[in-house]
PDB file of C-alpha atoms in Angstrom:
ATOM      1  CA  MET A  18      85.499 -65.626  36.951  1.00 75.00           C
ATOM      2  CA  ALA A  19      85.251 -61.871  37.672  1.00 93.00           C
ATOM      3  CA  ARG A  20      84.254 -61.179  34.087  1.00 94.00           C
ATOM      4  CA  ALA A  21      81.335 -63.887  34.349  1.00 94.00           C
ATOM      5  CA  GLN A  22      80.067 -62.566  37.487  1.00 96.00           C
ATOM      6  CA  ARG A  23      80.051 -58.912  35.889  1.00 96.00           C
ATOM      7  CA  LEU A  24      78.284 -60.166  32.963  1.00 93.00           C
ATOM      8  CA  GLY A  25      75.737 -62.076  35.333  1.00 94.00           C
ATOM      9  CA  THR A  26      75.042 -59.127  37.472  1.00 96.00           C
ATOM     10  CA  LEU A  27      74.442 -56.903  34.447  1.00 95.00           C
ATOM     11  CA  LEU A  28      72.062 -59.405  32.866  1.00 93.00           C
ATOM     12  CA  ALA A  29      70.357 -59.908  36.308  1.00 96.00           C
ATOM     13  CA  THR A  30      69.861 -56.114  36.702  1.00 96.00           C
ATOM     14  CA  ILE A  31      68.734 -55.595  33.185  1.00 95.00           C
ATOM     15  CA  GLY A  32      66.170 -58.589  33.498  1.00 94.00           C
ATOM     16  CA  GLY A  33      64.948 -57.157  36.902  1.00 95.00           C
ATOM     17  CA  ILE A  34      64.244 -53.676  35.426  1.00 95.00           C
ATOM     18  CA  TRP A  35      62.681 -55.216  32.481  1.00 94.00           C
ATOM     19  CA  LEU A  36      60.390 -57.409  34.669  1.00 94.00           C
ATOM     20  CA  LEU A  37      59.378 -54.423  36.963  1.00 94.00           C
ATOM     21  CA  GLY A  38      58.458 -52.557  33.791  1.00 93.00           C
ATOM     22  CA  LEU A  39      56.554 -55.450  32.736  1.00 92.00           C
ATOM     23  CA  ILE A  40      54.432 -56.004  35.856  1.00 93.00           C
ATOM     24  CA  GLY A  41      53.802 -52.291  36.176  1.00 91.00           C
ATOM     25  CA  MET A  42      56.142 -51.204  38.859  1.00 93.00           C
ATOM     26  CA  LEU A  43      57.865 -48.593  36.638  1.00 91.00           C
ATOM     27  CA  PRO A  44      56.185 -45.377  35.758  1.00 93.00           C
ATOM     28  CA  LEU A  45      55.932 -46.119  31.993  1.00 91.00           C
ATOM     29  CA  PRO A  46      53.279 -44.538  29.666  1.00 93.00           C
ATOM     30  CA  GLU A  47      50.532 -47.107  28.946  1.00 92.00           C
ATOM     31  CA  THR A  48      51.568 -47.297  25.314  1.00 93.00           C
ATOM     32  CA  VAL A  49      55.183 -48.053  26.133  1.00 92.00           C
ATOM     33  CA  GLN A  50      54.091 -50.464  28.671  1.00 91.00           C
ATOM     34  CA  THR A  51      51.729 -52.683  26.600  1.00 92.00           C
ATOM     35  CA  HIS A  52      53.250 -52.452  23.264  1.00 94.00           C
ATOM     36  CA  ILE A  53      56.927 -51.786  23.398  1.00 93.00           C
ATOM     37  CA  TRP A  54      58.128 -53.107  26.716  1.00 94.00           C
ATOM     38  CA  PRO A  55      57.056 -56.739  26.273  1.00 95.00           C
ATOM     39  CA  VAL A  56      58.859 -57.155  22.980  1.00 95.00           C
ATOM     40  CA  LEU A  57      62.113 -55.613  24.121  1.00 94.00           C
ATOM     41  CA  PRO A  58      64.140 -58.803  24.573  1.00 94.00           C
ATOM     42  CA  LEU A  59      63.110 -59.957  21.210  1.00 96.00           C
ATOM     43  CA  LEU A  60      64.404 -56.853  20.002  1.00 95.00           C
ATOM     44  CA  PHE A  61      67.579 -57.268  21.503  1.00 94.00           C
ATOM     45  CA  ILE A  62      68.022 -60.730  20.264  1.00 96.00           C
ATOM     46  CA  VAL A  63      67.382 -59.593  16.647  1.00 97.00           C
ATOM     47  CA  SER A  64      69.680 -56.583  17.001  1.00 97.00           C
ATOM     48  CA  LEU A  65      72.485 -58.895  18.337  1.00 95.00           C
ATOM     49  CA  GLY A  66      71.931 -61.379  15.340  1.00 97.00           C
ATOM     50  CA  SER A  67      72.076 -58.536  12.876  1.00 97.00           C
ATOM     51  CA  TYR A  68      75.311 -57.198  14.430  1.00 97.00           C
ATOM     52  CA  ALA A  69      76.671 -60.737  14.209  1.00 97.00           C
ATOM     53  CA  PHE A  70      75.667 -61.322  10.442  1.00 96.00           C
ATOM     54  CA  ILE A  71      77.111 -57.904   9.649  1.00 97.00           C
ATOM     55  CA  ASN A  72      80.224 -58.561  11.627  1.00 95.00           C
ATOM     56  CA  ILE A  73      80.742 -61.747   9.847  1.00 94.00           C
ATOM     57  CA  GLY A  74      79.978 -60.616   6.311  1.00 91.00           C
ATOM     58  CA  TYR A  75      82.428 -57.780   6.669  1.00 90.00           C
ATOM     59  CA  ASN A  76      85.281 -59.954   7.906  1.00 86.00           C
ATOM     60  CA  LEU A  77      84.550 -62.409   4.746  1.00 84.00           C
ATOM     61  CA  VAL A  78      84.887 -59.516   2.494  1.00 84.00           C
ATOM     62  CA  ALA A  79      88.033 -58.089   4.135  1.00 79.00           C
ATOM     63  CA  PHE A  80      89.534 -61.620   4.304  1.00 71.00           C
ATOM     64  CA  ARG A  81      91.509 -61.140   1.062  1.00 67.00           C
ATOM     65  CA  GLU A  82      93.079 -58.165   2.540  1.00 71.00           C
ATOM     66  CA  CYS A  83      95.025 -60.471   4.867  1.00 75.00           C
ATOM     67  CA  PRO A  84      97.444 -61.991   2.324  1.00 81.00           C
ATOM     68  CA  GLU A  85      99.458 -64.219   4.717  1.00 85.00           C
ATOM     69  CA  ALA A  86      96.187 -65.950   6.055  1.00 82.00           C
ATOM     70  CA  TYR A  87      94.823 -66.147   2.516  1.00 83.00           C
ATOM     71  CA  HIS A  88      98.093 -68.021   1.450  1.00 89.00           C
ATOM     72  CA  GLU A  89      98.341 -70.096   4.472  1.00 91.00           C
ATOM     73  CA  LEU A  90      94.614 -71.266   4.074  1.00 91.00           C
ATOM     74  CA  MET A  91      95.063 -72.046   0.308  1.00 93.00           C
ATOM     75  CA  GLN A  92      98.213 -73.982   1.075  1.00 96.00           C
ATOM     76  CA  GLU A  93      96.371 -76.019   3.742  1.00 96.00           C
ATOM     77  CA  ILE A  94      93.402 -76.554   1.252  1.00 95.00           C
ATOM     78  CA  GLN A  95      95.889 -77.802  -1.274  1.00 95.00           C
ATOM     79  CA  GLU A  96      97.551 -80.258   1.283  1.00 95.00           C
ATOM     80  CA  ALA A  97      94.203 -81.649   2.233  1.00 94.00           C
ATOM     81  CA  LYS A  98      93.501 -82.243  -1.409  1.00 93.00           C
ATOM     82  CA  ASP A  99      96.719 -83.948  -2.021  1.00 92.00           C
ATOM     83  CA  ASP A 100      96.115 -86.115   1.142  1.00 93.00           C
ATOM     84  CA  LEU A 101      92.509 -87.230  -0.012  1.00 91.00           C
ATOM     85  CA  ARG A 102      93.883 -87.837  -3.541  1.00 91.00           C
ATOM     86  CA  ALA A 103      96.836 -90.221  -1.854  1.00 92.00           C
ATOM     87  CA  LYS A 104      94.015 -92.163  -0.140  1.00 91.00           C
ATOM     88  CA  ASN A 105      92.273 -92.632  -3.586  1.00 88.00           C
ATOM     89  CA  VAL A 106      89.373 -90.325  -2.553  1.00 87.00           C
ATOM     90  CA  ASP A 107      87.831 -88.583  -5.632  1.00 84.00           C
ATOM     91  CA  ILE A 108      87.284 -84.840  -5.171  1.00 80.00           C
ATOM     92  CA  SER A 109      86.199 -82.792  -8.101  1.00 71.00           C
TER      93      SER A 109
END
């Protein structure tokens, strides 16, 4: 629960600072306050999504570097195919 509380506190603090900047309570340059500050949450979400796609892509490329996991997965796939064939399911 402590981890969730820390995350909640961090998000509330960041959200509060962003809101203060949005309503003009923080001393920000006019250009930053009107053009950059309002889209910061969207930029954060896009950055997080990009990180997730890059991380998943890298792990897919590096998967063959784990021979034990690769062979185990191939064995499970073959077992599933054999099970479906035993039940007269056509798999191509």
